[in-house]
């Protein structure tokens, strides 16, 4: 089915264009835009589409990295954490990984067992705490992750570097404000019945 067949009027948007306010909220049920002019609404819609495009690109990158590394999302987050610990000179422990991933001790043990069996991590004695084990990413996995997924993610820095100092401050403030606006907090529908 082509786009034209899907929508003979040509009004329906595909891809990141679905984030256009006239597509996602045509009647103003979600956003009161009465105080905004049509140019403001169009500009904000372009911004929302750009954010949608970024989210789509990051999701495709994430999906490709999971396929390439043959791991799941939690595994990848754990490996990223281990790389960050190593880069910071911090000894990673199972407890720190559990806290970072917000998973139980039992789930962390299963995760580490799986990663160790696959040759992605090693466990060794902790240099200062005899009760804990030091968890490290193997050199081969670190190299593979850094040279593929890491190098692609680092390209975001290049885009940020092209901005002026003032532009970076504006974008940072905007992203922090947007994060605050969309944060779940204690909205009732997002709280599980089981919690």
mmCIF file of C-alpha atoms in Angstrom:
data_model
loop_
_atom_site.group_PDB
_atom_site.id
_atom_site.type_symbol
_atom_site.label_atom_id
_atom_site.label_comp_id
_atom_site.label_asym_id
_atom_site.label_seq_id
_atom_site.Cartn_x
_atom_site.Cartn_y
_atom_site.Cartn_z
ATOM 1 C CA UNK A 1 0.000 0.000 0.000
ATOM 2 C CA UNK A 2 1.531 3.332 -1.004
ATOM 3 C CA UNK A 3 1.247 6.520 1.031
ATOM 4 C CA UNK A 4 -1.225 7.884 -1.493
ATOM 5 C CA UNK A 5 -3.373 4.747 -1.242
ATOM 6 C CA UNK A 6 -3.217 4.935 2.531
ATOM 7 C CA UNK A 7 -4.404 8.533 2.492
ATOM 8 C CA UNK A 8 -5.846 9.921 -0.746
ATOM 9 C CA UNK A 9 -6.204 13.397 0.821
ATOM 10 C CA UNK A 10 -2.458 13.607 1.450
ATOM 11 C CA UNK A 11 -3.129 14.960 4.950
ATOM 12 C CA UNK A 12 -1.971 11.961 6.938
ATOM 13 C CA UNK A 13 1.692 12.021 7.903
ATOM 14 C CA UNK A 14 4.189 9.165 7.954
ATOM 15 C CA UNK A 15 7.402 8.691 9.902
ATOM 16 C CA UNK A 16 8.310 11.450 12.318
ATOM 17 C CA UNK A 17 5.644 13.679 10.717
ATOM 18 C CA UNK A 18 3.075 11.929 12.915
ATOM 19 C CA UNK A 19 4.298 14.215 15.712
ATOM 20 C CA UNK A 20 2.866 17.285 13.946
ATOM 21 C CA UNK A 21 0.370 18.783 16.406
ATOM 22 C CA UNK A 22 -2.336 18.938 13.730
ATOM 23 C CA UNK A 23 -1.971 15.186 13.238
ATOM 24 C CA UNK A 24 -1.618 14.107 16.874
ATOM 25 C CA UNK A 25 -4.036 16.624 18.431
ATOM 26 C CA UNK A 26 -6.178 18.270 15.717
ATOM 27 C CA UNK A 27 -8.952 19.412 18.073
ATOM 28 C CA UNK A 28 -6.759 20.808 20.870
ATOM 29 C CA UNK A 29 -7.872 18.108 23.292
ATOM 30 C CA UNK A 30 -4.331 17.671 24.656
ATOM 31 C CA UNK A 31 -2.656 21.028 24.078
ATOM 32 C CA UNK A 32 -4.253 24.459 24.304
ATOM 33 C CA UNK A 33 -2.604 26.426 21.529
ATOM 34 C CA UNK A 34 -5.033 29.325 21.510
ATOM 35 C CA UNK A 35 -2.331 31.807 22.554
ATOM 36 C CA UNK A 36 0.000 30.714 19.744
ATOM 37 C CA UNK A 37 0.034 31.992 16.200
ATOM 38 C CA UNK A 38 0.016 29.631 13.245
ATOM 39 C CA UNK A 39 3.759 30.181 12.644
ATOM 40 C CA UNK A 40 4.502 29.272 16.274
ATOM 41 C CA UNK A 41 2.395 26.115 16.004
ATOM 42 C CA UNK A 42 4.130 25.152 12.736
ATOM 43 C CA UNK A 43 7.566 25.751 14.250
ATOM 44 C CA UNK A 44 6.760 23.729 17.376
ATOM 45 C CA UNK A 45 5.418 20.933 15.174
ATOM 46 C CA UNK A 46 8.701 20.898 13.224
ATOM 47 C CA UNK A 47 10.557 20.678 16.537
ATOM 48 C CA UNK A 48 8.379 17.763 17.691
ATOM 49 C CA UNK A 49 8.977 16.059 14.343
ATOM 50 C CA UNK A 50 12.740 16.543 14.758
ATOM 51 C CA UNK A 51 12.566 14.974 18.230
ATOM 52 C CA UNK A 52 10.533 12.105 16.786
ATOM 53 C CA UNK A 53 13.132 11.643 14.069
ATOM 54 C CA UNK A 54 15.892 11.541 16.688
ATOM 55 C CA UNK A 55 13.949 9.003 18.751
ATOM 56 C CA UNK A 56 13.401 6.862 15.627
ATOM 57 C CA UNK A 57 17.108 7.033 14.706
ATOM 58 C CA UNK A 58 18.166 6.126 18.244
ATOM 59 C CA UNK A 59 15.737 3.207 18.303
ATOM 60 C CA UNK A 60 17.116 1.901 14.997
ATOM 61 C CA UNK A 61 20.655 2.254 16.355
ATOM 62 C CA UNK A 62 19.664 0.447 19.539
ATOM 63 C CA UNK A 63 17.973 -2.358 17.602
ATOM 64 C CA UNK A 64 21.000 -2.737 15.313
ATOM 65 C CA UNK A 65 23.395 -2.797 18.264
ATOM 66 C CA UNK A 66 21.346 -5.477 20.031
ATOM 67 C CA UNK A 67 21.398 -7.616 16.882
ATOM 68 C CA UNK A 68 25.119 -7.020 16.315
ATOM 69 C CA UNK A 69 26.123 -7.799 19.895
ATOM 70 C CA UNK A 70 23.513 -10.598 20.181
ATOM 71 C CA UNK A 71 22.345 -9.202 23.516
ATOM 72 C CA UNK A 72 19.179 -7.770 25.007
ATOM 73 C CA UNK A 73 18.660 -4.171 26.134
ATOM 74 C CA UNK A 74 19.432 -4.872 29.802
ATOM 75 C CA UNK A 75 22.647 -6.675 28.834
ATOM 76 C CA UNK A 76 23.713 -3.678 26.756
ATOM 77 C CA UNK A 77 22.944 -1.257 29.575
ATOM 78 C CA UNK A 78 25.028 -3.389 31.932
ATOM 79 C CA UNK A 79 27.972 -3.429 29.513
ATOM 80 C CA UNK A 80 27.710 0.328 29.010
ATOM 81 C CA UNK A 81 27.772 0.747 32.795
ATOM 82 C CA UNK A 82 30.880 -1.447 33.029
ATOM 83 C CA UNK A 83 32.636 0.620 30.359
ATOM 84 C CA UNK A 84 31.703 3.833 32.208
ATOM 85 C CA UNK A 85 33.014 2.383 35.498
ATOM 86 C CA UNK A 86 36.269 1.348 33.835
ATOM 87 C CA UNK A 87 36.654 4.770 32.200
ATOM 88 C CA UNK A 88 36.128 6.393 35.615
ATOM 89 C CA UNK A 89 38.460 4.096 37.528
ATOM 90 C CA UNK A 90 35.568 2.669 39.551
ATOM 91 C CA UNK A 91 35.424 -1.007 40.490
ATOM 92 C CA UNK A 92 32.023 -2.318 39.404
ATOM 93 C CA UNK A 93 30.167 -4.719 41.669
ATOM 94 C CA UNK A 94 27.011 -6.751 41.276
ATOM 95 C CA UNK A 95 25.287 -4.414 43.738
ATOM 96 C CA UNK A 96 26.219 -1.332 41.722
ATOM 97 C CA UNK A 97 24.961 -2.986 38.534
ATOM 98 C CA UNK A 98 21.680 -3.940 40.238
ATOM 99 C CA UNK A 99 21.233 -0.358 41.437
ATOM 100 C CA UNK A 100 22.060 1.116 38.032
ATOM 101 C CA UNK A 101 19.672 -1.219 36.213
ATOM 102 C CA UNK A 102 17.013 -1.109 38.971
ATOM 103 C CA UNK A 103 16.756 -4.901 39.020
ATOM 104 C CA UNK A 104 16.770 -7.432 41.846
ATOM 105 C CA UNK A 105 19.812 -9.235 43.174
ATOM 106 C CA UNK A 106 18.524 -12.498 41.695
ATOM 107 C CA UNK A 107 18.038 -10.902 38.275
ATOM 108 C CA UNK A 108 21.512 -9.391 38.477
ATOM 109 C CA UNK A 109 23.030 -12.797 39.232
ATOM 110 C CA UNK A 110 21.266 -14.316 36.206
ATOM 111 C CA UNK A 111 22.394 -11.394 34.035
ATOM 112 C CA UNK A 112 26.026 -11.724 35.138
ATOM 113 C CA UNK A 113 25.983 -15.508 34.729
ATOM 114 C CA UNK A 114 24.668 -15.102 31.178
ATOM 115 C CA UNK A 115 27.220 -12.409 30.275
ATOM 116 C CA UNK A 116 30.075 -14.411 31.782
ATOM 117 C CA UNK A 117 29.082 -17.601 29.906
ATOM 118 C CA UNK A 118 29.046 -15.607 26.666
ATOM 119 C CA UNK A 119 32.532 -14.221 27.367
ATOM 120 C CA UNK A 120 31.413 -10.595 27.815
ATOM 121 C CA UNK A 121 32.432 -10.099 31.452
ATOM 122 C CA UNK A 122 34.787 -11.506 34.031
ATOM 123 C CA UNK A 123 34.451 -11.730 37.798
ATOM 124 C CA UNK A 124 37.426 -11.348 40.080
ATOM 125 C CA UNK A 125 38.391 -10.443 43.612
ATOM 126 C CA UNK A 126 37.474 -6.918 44.689
ATOM 127 C CA UNK A 127 40.623 -4.955 45.521
ATOM 128 C CA UNK A 128 39.298 -3.552 48.814
ATOM 129 C CA UNK A 129 36.130 -5.471 49.770
ATOM 130 C CA UNK A 130 36.566 -9.197 50.449
ATOM 131 C CA UNK A 131 32.778 -9.692 50.474
ATOM 132 C CA UNK A 132 32.304 -8.415 46.918
ATOM 133 C CA UNK A 133 33.460 -9.426 43.471
ATOM 134 C CA UNK A 134 34.811 -6.999 40.908
ATOM 135 C CA UNK A 135 32.929 -7.207 37.612
ATOM 136 C CA UNK A 136 34.719 -6.156 34.419
ATOM 137 C CA UNK A 137 33.896 -6.161 30.743
ATOM 138 C CA UNK A 138 36.269 -8.336 28.725
ATOM 139 C CA UNK A 139 38.703 -6.504 26.411
ATOM 140 C CA UNK A 140 37.161 -8.170 23.332
ATOM 141 C CA UNK A 141 33.609 -7.129 24.188
ATOM 142 C CA UNK A 142 34.717 -3.641 25.171
ATOM 143 C CA UNK A 143 36.564 -3.233 21.846
ATOM 144 C CA UNK A 144 33.575 -4.534 19.879
ATOM 145 C CA UNK A 145 31.116 -2.260 21.717
ATOM 146 C CA UNK A 146 33.285 0.856 21.527
ATOM 147 C CA UNK A 147 34.211 0.461 17.859
ATOM 148 C CA UNK A 148 30.623 -0.052 16.704
ATOM 149 C CA UNK A 149 27.798 1.143 18.917
ATOM 150 C CA UNK A 150 29.935 3.495 20.997
ATOM 151 C CA UNK A 151 31.465 5.182 17.975
ATOM 152 C CA UNK A 152 27.998 5.726 16.450
ATOM 153 C CA UNK A 153 26.580 7.129 19.707
ATOM 154 C CA UNK A 154 29.577 9.460 20.024
ATOM 155 C CA UNK A 155 28.487 11.210 16.834
ATOM 156 C CA UNK A 156 25.909 13.058 18.959
ATOM 157 C CA UNK A 157 28.860 14.974 20.423
ATOM 158 C CA UNK A 158 29.777 16.128 16.904
ATOM 159 C CA UNK A 159 26.287 17.551 16.389
ATOM 160 C CA UNK A 160 26.443 19.323 19.755
ATOM 161 C CA UNK A 161 29.897 20.711 18.954
ATOM 162 C CA UNK A 162 28.507 22.414 15.834
ATOM 163 C CA UNK A 163 26.294 24.591 18.051
ATOM 164 C CA UNK A 164 27.480 27.817 19.594
ATOM 165 C CA UNK A 165 27.867 27.984 23.363
ATOM 166 C CA UNK A 166 24.619 29.974 23.609
ATOM 167 C CA UNK A 167 22.755 27.490 21.419
ATOM 168 C CA UNK A 168 23.957 24.585 23.566
ATOM 169 C CA UNK A 169 22.648 26.340 26.685
ATOM 170 C CA UNK A 170 19.254 26.835 25.035
ATOM 171 C CA UNK A 171 19.055 23.228 23.845
ATOM 172 C CA UNK A 172 20.156 21.927 27.256
ATOM 173 C CA UNK A 173 17.548 24.029 29.036
ATOM 174 C CA UNK A 174 14.884 22.898 26.578
ATOM 175 C CA UNK A 175 15.729 19.206 26.945
ATOM 176 C CA UNK A 176 15.810 19.435 30.737
ATOM 177 C CA UNK A 177 12.473 21.276 30.729
ATOM 178 C CA UNK A 178 10.944 18.710 28.376
ATOM 179 C CA UNK A 179 12.254 15.883 30.575
ATOM 180 C CA UNK A 180 10.544 17.474 33.569
ATOM 181 C CA UNK A 181 7.293 17.862 31.617
ATOM 182 C CA UNK A 182 7.154 14.237 30.452
ATOM 183 C CA UNK A 183 8.493 12.600 33.633
ATOM 184 C CA UNK A 184 5.885 10.198 34.993
ATOM 185 C CA UNK A 185 6.103 11.230 38.617
ATOM 186 C CA UNK A 186 3.111 9.711 40.391
ATOM 187 C CA UNK A 187 0.546 9.714 37.589
ATOM 188 C CA UNK A 188 -2.014 7.030 38.516
ATOM 189 C CA UNK A 189 -2.214 5.283 35.138
ATOM 190 C CA UNK A 190 1.543 4.617 35.129
ATOM 191 C CA UNK A 191 1.564 2.931 38.515
ATOM 192 C CA UNK A 192 1.160 -0.819 38.318
ATOM 193 C CA UNK A 193 -1.726 -2.351 40.246
ATOM 194 C CA UNK A 194 0.779 -4.810 41.696
ATOM 195 C CA UNK A 195 3.063 -2.123 43.126
#
